[in-house]
Coordinates of C-alpha atoms and ligand atoms in Angstrom, one line a residue:
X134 CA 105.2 86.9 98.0
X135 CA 104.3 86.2 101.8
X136 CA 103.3 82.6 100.6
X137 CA 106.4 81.9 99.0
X138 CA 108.2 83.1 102.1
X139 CA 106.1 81.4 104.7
X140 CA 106.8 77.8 102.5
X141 CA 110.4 78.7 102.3
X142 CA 110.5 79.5 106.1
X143 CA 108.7 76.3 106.7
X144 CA 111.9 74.2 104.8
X145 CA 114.2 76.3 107.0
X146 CA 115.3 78.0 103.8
X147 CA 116.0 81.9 103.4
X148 CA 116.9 84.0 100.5
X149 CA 120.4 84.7 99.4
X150 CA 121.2 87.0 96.7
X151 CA 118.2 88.2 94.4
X152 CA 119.7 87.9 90.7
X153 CA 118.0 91.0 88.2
X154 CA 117.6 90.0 84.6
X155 CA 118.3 92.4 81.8
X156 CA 119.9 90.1 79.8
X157 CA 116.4 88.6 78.2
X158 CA 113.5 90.0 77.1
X159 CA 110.3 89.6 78.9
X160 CA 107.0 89.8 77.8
X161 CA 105.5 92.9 77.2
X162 CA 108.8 94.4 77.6
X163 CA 108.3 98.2 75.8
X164 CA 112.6 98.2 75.0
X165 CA 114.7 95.3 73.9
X166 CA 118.0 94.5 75.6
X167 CA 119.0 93.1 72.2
X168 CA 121.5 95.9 72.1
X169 CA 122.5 96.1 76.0
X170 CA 120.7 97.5 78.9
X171 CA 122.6 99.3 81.4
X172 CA 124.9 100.2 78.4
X173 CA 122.1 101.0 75.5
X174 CA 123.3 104.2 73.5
X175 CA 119.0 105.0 74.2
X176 CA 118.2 106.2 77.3
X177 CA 114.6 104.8 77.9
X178 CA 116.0 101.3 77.3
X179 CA 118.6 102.3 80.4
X180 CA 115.9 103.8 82.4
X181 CA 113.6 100.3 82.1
X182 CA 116.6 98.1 82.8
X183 CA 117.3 100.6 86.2
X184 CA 114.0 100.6 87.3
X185 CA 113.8 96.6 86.8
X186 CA 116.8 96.4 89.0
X187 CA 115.5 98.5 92.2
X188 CA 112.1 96.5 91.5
X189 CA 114.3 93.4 92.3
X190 CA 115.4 95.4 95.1
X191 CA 112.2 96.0 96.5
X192 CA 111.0 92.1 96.3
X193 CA 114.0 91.2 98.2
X194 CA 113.5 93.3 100.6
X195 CA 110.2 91.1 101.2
X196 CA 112.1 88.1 100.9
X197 CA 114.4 89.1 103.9
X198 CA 117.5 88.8 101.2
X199 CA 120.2 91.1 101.6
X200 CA 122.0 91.4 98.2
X201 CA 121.3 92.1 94.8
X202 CA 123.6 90.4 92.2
X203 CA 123.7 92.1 89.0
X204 CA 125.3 90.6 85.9
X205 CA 124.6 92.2 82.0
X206 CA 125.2 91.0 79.0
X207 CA 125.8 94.0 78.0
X208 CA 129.0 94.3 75.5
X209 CA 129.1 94.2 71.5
X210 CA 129.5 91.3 68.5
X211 CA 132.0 93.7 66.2
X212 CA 134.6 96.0 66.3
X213 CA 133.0 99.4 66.1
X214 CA 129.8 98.7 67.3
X215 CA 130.4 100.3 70.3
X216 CA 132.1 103.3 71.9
X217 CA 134.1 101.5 74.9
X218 CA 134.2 104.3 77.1
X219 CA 130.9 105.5 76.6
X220 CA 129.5 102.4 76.8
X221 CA 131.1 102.1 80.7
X222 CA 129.8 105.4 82.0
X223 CA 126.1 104.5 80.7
X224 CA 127.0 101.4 82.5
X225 CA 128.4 103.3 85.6
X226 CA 125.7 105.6 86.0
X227 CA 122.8 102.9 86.0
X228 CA 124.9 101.2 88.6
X229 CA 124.7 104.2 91.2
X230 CA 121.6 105.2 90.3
X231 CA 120.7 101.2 91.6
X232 CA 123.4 101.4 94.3
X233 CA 121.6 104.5 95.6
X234 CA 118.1 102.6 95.8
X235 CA 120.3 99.7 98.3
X236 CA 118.7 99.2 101.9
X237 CA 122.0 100.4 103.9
X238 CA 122.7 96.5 104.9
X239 CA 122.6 95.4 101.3
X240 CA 125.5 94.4 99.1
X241 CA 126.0 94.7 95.5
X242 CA 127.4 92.0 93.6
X243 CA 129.0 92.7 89.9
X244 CA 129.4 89.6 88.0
X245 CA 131.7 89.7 85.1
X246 CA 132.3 87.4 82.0
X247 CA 134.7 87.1 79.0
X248 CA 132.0 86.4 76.6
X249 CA 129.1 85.3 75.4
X250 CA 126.0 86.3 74.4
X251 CA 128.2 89.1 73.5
X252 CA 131.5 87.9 71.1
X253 CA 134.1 91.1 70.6
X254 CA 133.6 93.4 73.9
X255 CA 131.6 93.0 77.5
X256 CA 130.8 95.4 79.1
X257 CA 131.5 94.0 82.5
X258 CA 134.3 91.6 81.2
X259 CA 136.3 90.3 83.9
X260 CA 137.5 91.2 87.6
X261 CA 139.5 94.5 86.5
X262 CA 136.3 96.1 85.4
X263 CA 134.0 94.8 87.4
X264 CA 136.5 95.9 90.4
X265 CA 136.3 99.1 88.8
X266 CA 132.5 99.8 88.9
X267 CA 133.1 98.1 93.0
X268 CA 135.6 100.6 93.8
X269 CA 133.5 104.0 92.0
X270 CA 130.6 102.8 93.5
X271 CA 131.2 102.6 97.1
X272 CA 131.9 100.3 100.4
X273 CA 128.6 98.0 99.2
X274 CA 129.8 97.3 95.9
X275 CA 131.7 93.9 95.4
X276 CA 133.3 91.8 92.7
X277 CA 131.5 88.4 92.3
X278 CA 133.8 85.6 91.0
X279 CA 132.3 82.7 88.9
X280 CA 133.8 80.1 88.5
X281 CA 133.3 79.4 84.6
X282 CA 133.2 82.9 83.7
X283 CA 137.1 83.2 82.8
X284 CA 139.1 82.6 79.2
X285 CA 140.7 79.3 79.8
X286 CA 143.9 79.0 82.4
X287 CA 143.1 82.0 84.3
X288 CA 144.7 82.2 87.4
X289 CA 141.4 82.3 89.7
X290 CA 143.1 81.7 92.7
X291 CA 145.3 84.6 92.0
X292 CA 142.2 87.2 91.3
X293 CA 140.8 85.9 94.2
X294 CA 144.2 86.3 96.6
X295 CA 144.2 89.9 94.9
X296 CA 140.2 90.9 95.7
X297 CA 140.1 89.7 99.2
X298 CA 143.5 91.4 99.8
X299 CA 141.6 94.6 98.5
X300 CA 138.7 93.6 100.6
X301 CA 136.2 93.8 97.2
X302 CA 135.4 90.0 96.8
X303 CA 131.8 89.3 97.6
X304 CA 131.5 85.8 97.1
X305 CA 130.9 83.0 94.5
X306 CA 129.2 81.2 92.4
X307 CA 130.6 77.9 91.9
X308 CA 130.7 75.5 89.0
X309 CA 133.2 73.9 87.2
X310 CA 134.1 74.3 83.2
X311 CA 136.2 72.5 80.8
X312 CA 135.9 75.2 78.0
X313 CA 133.8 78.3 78.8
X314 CA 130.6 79.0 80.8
X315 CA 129.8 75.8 81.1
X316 CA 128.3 75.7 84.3
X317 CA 129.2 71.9 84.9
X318 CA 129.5 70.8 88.8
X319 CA 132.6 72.4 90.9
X320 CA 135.0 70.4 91.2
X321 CA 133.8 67.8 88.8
X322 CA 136.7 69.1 86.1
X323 CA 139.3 70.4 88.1
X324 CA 139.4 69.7 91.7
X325 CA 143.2 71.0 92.4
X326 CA 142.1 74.6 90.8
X327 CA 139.2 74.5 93.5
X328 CA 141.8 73.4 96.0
X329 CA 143.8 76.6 95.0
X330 CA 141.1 79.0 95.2
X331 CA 140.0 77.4 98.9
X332 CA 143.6 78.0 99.9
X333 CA 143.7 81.3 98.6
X334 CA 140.3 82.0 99.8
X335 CA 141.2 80.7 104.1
X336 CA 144.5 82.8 103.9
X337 CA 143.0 85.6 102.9
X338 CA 140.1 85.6 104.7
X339 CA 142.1 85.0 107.8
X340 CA 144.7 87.7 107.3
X341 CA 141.4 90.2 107.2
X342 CA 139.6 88.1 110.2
X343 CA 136.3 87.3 108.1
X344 CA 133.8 84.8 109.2
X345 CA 134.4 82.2 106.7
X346 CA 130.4 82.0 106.6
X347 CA 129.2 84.9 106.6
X348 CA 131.4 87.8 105.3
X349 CA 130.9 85.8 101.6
X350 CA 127.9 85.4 99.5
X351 CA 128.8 81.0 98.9
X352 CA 126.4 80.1 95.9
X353 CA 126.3 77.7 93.5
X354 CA 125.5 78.8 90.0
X355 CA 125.6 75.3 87.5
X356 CA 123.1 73.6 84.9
X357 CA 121.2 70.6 85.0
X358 CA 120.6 68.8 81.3
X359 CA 121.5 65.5 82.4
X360 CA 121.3 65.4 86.5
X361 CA 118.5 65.0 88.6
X362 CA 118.9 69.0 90.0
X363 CA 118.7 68.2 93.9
X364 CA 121.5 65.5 93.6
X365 CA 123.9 67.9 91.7
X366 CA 123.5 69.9 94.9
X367 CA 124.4 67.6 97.1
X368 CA 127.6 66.6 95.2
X369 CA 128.3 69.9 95.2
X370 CA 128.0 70.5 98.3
X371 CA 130.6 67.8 99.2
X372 CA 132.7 69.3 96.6
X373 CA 132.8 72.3 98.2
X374 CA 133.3 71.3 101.5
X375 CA 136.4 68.5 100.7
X376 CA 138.7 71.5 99.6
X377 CA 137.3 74.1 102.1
X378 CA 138.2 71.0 104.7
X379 CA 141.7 70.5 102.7
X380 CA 142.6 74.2 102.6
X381 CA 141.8 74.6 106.5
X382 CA 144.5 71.5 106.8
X383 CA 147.6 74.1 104.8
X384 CA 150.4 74.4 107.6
X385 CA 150.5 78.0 107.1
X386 CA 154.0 78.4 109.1
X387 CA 155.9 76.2 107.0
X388 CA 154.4 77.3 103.9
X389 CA 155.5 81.0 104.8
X390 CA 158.8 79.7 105.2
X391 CA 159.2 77.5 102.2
X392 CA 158.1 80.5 100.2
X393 CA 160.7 82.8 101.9
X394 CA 163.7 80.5 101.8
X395 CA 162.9 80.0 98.3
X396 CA 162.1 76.6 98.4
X397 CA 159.5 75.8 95.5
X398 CA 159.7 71.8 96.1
X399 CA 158.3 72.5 99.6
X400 CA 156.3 74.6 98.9
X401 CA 154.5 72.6 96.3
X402 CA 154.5 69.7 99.0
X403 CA 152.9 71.4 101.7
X404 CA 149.7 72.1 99.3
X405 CA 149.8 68.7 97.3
X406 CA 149.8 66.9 100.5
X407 CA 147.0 68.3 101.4
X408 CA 145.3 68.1 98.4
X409 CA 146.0 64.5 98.0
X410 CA 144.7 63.4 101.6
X411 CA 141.6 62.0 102.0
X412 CA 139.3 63.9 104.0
X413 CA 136.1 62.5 103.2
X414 CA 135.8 60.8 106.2
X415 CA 136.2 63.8 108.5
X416 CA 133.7 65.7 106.3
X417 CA 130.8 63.6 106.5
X418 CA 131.3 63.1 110.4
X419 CA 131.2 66.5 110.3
X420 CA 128.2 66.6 109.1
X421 CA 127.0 64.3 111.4
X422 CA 127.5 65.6 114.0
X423 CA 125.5 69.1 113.0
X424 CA 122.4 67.2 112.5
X425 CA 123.2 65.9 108.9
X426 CA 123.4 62.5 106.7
X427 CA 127.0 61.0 106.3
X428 CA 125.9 59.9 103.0
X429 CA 123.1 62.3 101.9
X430 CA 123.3 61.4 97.8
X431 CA 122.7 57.7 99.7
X432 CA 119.8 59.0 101.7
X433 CA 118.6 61.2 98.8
X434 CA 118.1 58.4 96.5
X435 CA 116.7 55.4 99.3
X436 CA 113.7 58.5 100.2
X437 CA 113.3 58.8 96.1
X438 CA 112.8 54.9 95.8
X439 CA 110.6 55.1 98.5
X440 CA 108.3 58.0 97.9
X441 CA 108.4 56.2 94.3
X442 CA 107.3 52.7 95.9
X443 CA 104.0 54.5 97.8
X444 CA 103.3 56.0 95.1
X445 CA 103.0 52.8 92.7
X446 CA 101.6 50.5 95.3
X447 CA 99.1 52.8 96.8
X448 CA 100.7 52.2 100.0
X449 CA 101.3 54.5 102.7
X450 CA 104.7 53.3 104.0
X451 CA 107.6 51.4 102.6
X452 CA 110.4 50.3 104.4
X453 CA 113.9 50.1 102.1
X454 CA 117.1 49.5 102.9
X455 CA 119.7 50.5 100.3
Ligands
MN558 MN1 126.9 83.2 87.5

């Protein structure tokens, strides 16, 4: 554990939120998940999947994190399998018990999803019930939004407008989907939602006066099949930061008084403007001038051909220019 937090400290990295797994079965696990965790009608399979959690705890308390993100699969393939209500107080209870066990800085994070592994119920299936665990739990407790983890044409922006309002959003975990839980690049399928949910997310966070930077947990939660992993990141990074750049651009005056005069065509102006101006200049000066590259997929992939030309000459230095 020290090691792997004296390299990280060495990158200039620290730990975000720790994620607990109940949702597979480990090794020498004594109880299988197969039929929940939190949820499981037996209550040694509850206990083990409680304890794992304030065992995540502890680590990240040695990390220096300062959340714990819990998300189950917990839920049920057919009608009858399980008793609903039942089924949310085993769920309920686990939660405090792991609430309890929080360092007093910590946050909780409860991740919902429509579906999947789990086809007719989840347990935790979207933002209403996850906000209801946040809200019995307590002032640590938040709702964590992903992305892809919404039946198709949800209104994320919406849910998002409606947590922060009730000051139970943690944060995120971006990615984009076409069809489900996809976990494809944000923004890579639709940029204008994530433009929505930016816009959403800088009103609201400035009518409670949050720091945009802190106050969130900002993470990126996608899949690489296809992608080398480390360029993903940075093309999500930029993906993130266009809309975040777009959203801070919203005249906020004249939107307030388009929507109270009524006037939808100005309304949708004011934000479509914004979407549709090109602020990928100001972005990557931006960057610049906080110590970073105004191309870094560019800069990313000159090192790679690089480190890849030492390595097959046997040189010790190679000088490109891409
Ligand atoms: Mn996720």
């Amino acid at each position: 554990m020290q090691s792997v937090k004296a390299l990280a400290a060495e990158h200039g990295l620290r730990f975000d939120a720790m994620n607990s797994n109940t949702f597979q079965d480990q090794p020498g696990q004594e109880h299988s998940y197969k039929f929940g965790s939190l949820q499981h009608v037996d209550k040694n399979t509850r206990r083990q999947a409680i304890d794992h959690n304030i065992e995540v705890i502890r680590q990240g308390v040695e990390l220096g994190s300062d959340s714990l993100t819990v998300w189950l699969s917990d839920g049920s393939c057919f009608p009858g399998q399980l008793n609903f209500r039942q089924a949310f107080q085993n769920t309920l209870e686990g939660l405090r018990e792991i609430y309890s066990a929080l360092p007093a800085h910590w946050k909780m994070f409860v991740e919902y999803k429509p579906f999947e592994p789990n086809f007719y119920s989840m347990t935790v299936g979207d933002w209403g019930q996850s906000l209801l665990y946040a809200n019995k739990l307590g002032p640590k407790a938040y709702t964590l939004v992903d992305l892809g983890h919404h039946l198709p044409n949800a209104n994320i922006e919406q849910i998002v407008a409606l947590l922060l309002m009730e000051g139970k959003l943690g944060g995120f975990h971006f990615n984009d989907s076409k069809y489900a839980d996809d976990d494809l690049t944000v923004g890579s399928i639709k940029p204008y939602q994530l433009f929505l949910i930016f816009n959403e997310l800088v009103d609201g966070m400035d009518a409670r006066g949050m720091d945009h930077r802190r106050d969130l947990g900002w993470m990126i939660d996608a899949s690489h099949n296809v992608k080398d992993p480390l360029e993903d990141l940075l093309q999500s990074v930029e993906a993130i930061m266009l809309p975040y750049a777009q959203a801070l651009l919203v005249d906020r005056k004249r939107l307030k008084e388009a929507q109270e005069g009524n006037d939808v065509v100005a309304a949708q102006e004011i934000l479509q403007n914004c979407f549709r101006t090109d602020l990928r200049p100001l972005v990557a000066e931006a960057r610049l001038r906080v110590g970073g590259a105004l191309q870094p997929l560019a800069v990313y992939r000159n090192e790679k051909i690089r480190q890849q030309l030492i390595k097959e000459r046997g040189l010790k230095t190679v000088a490109t220019g891409l």
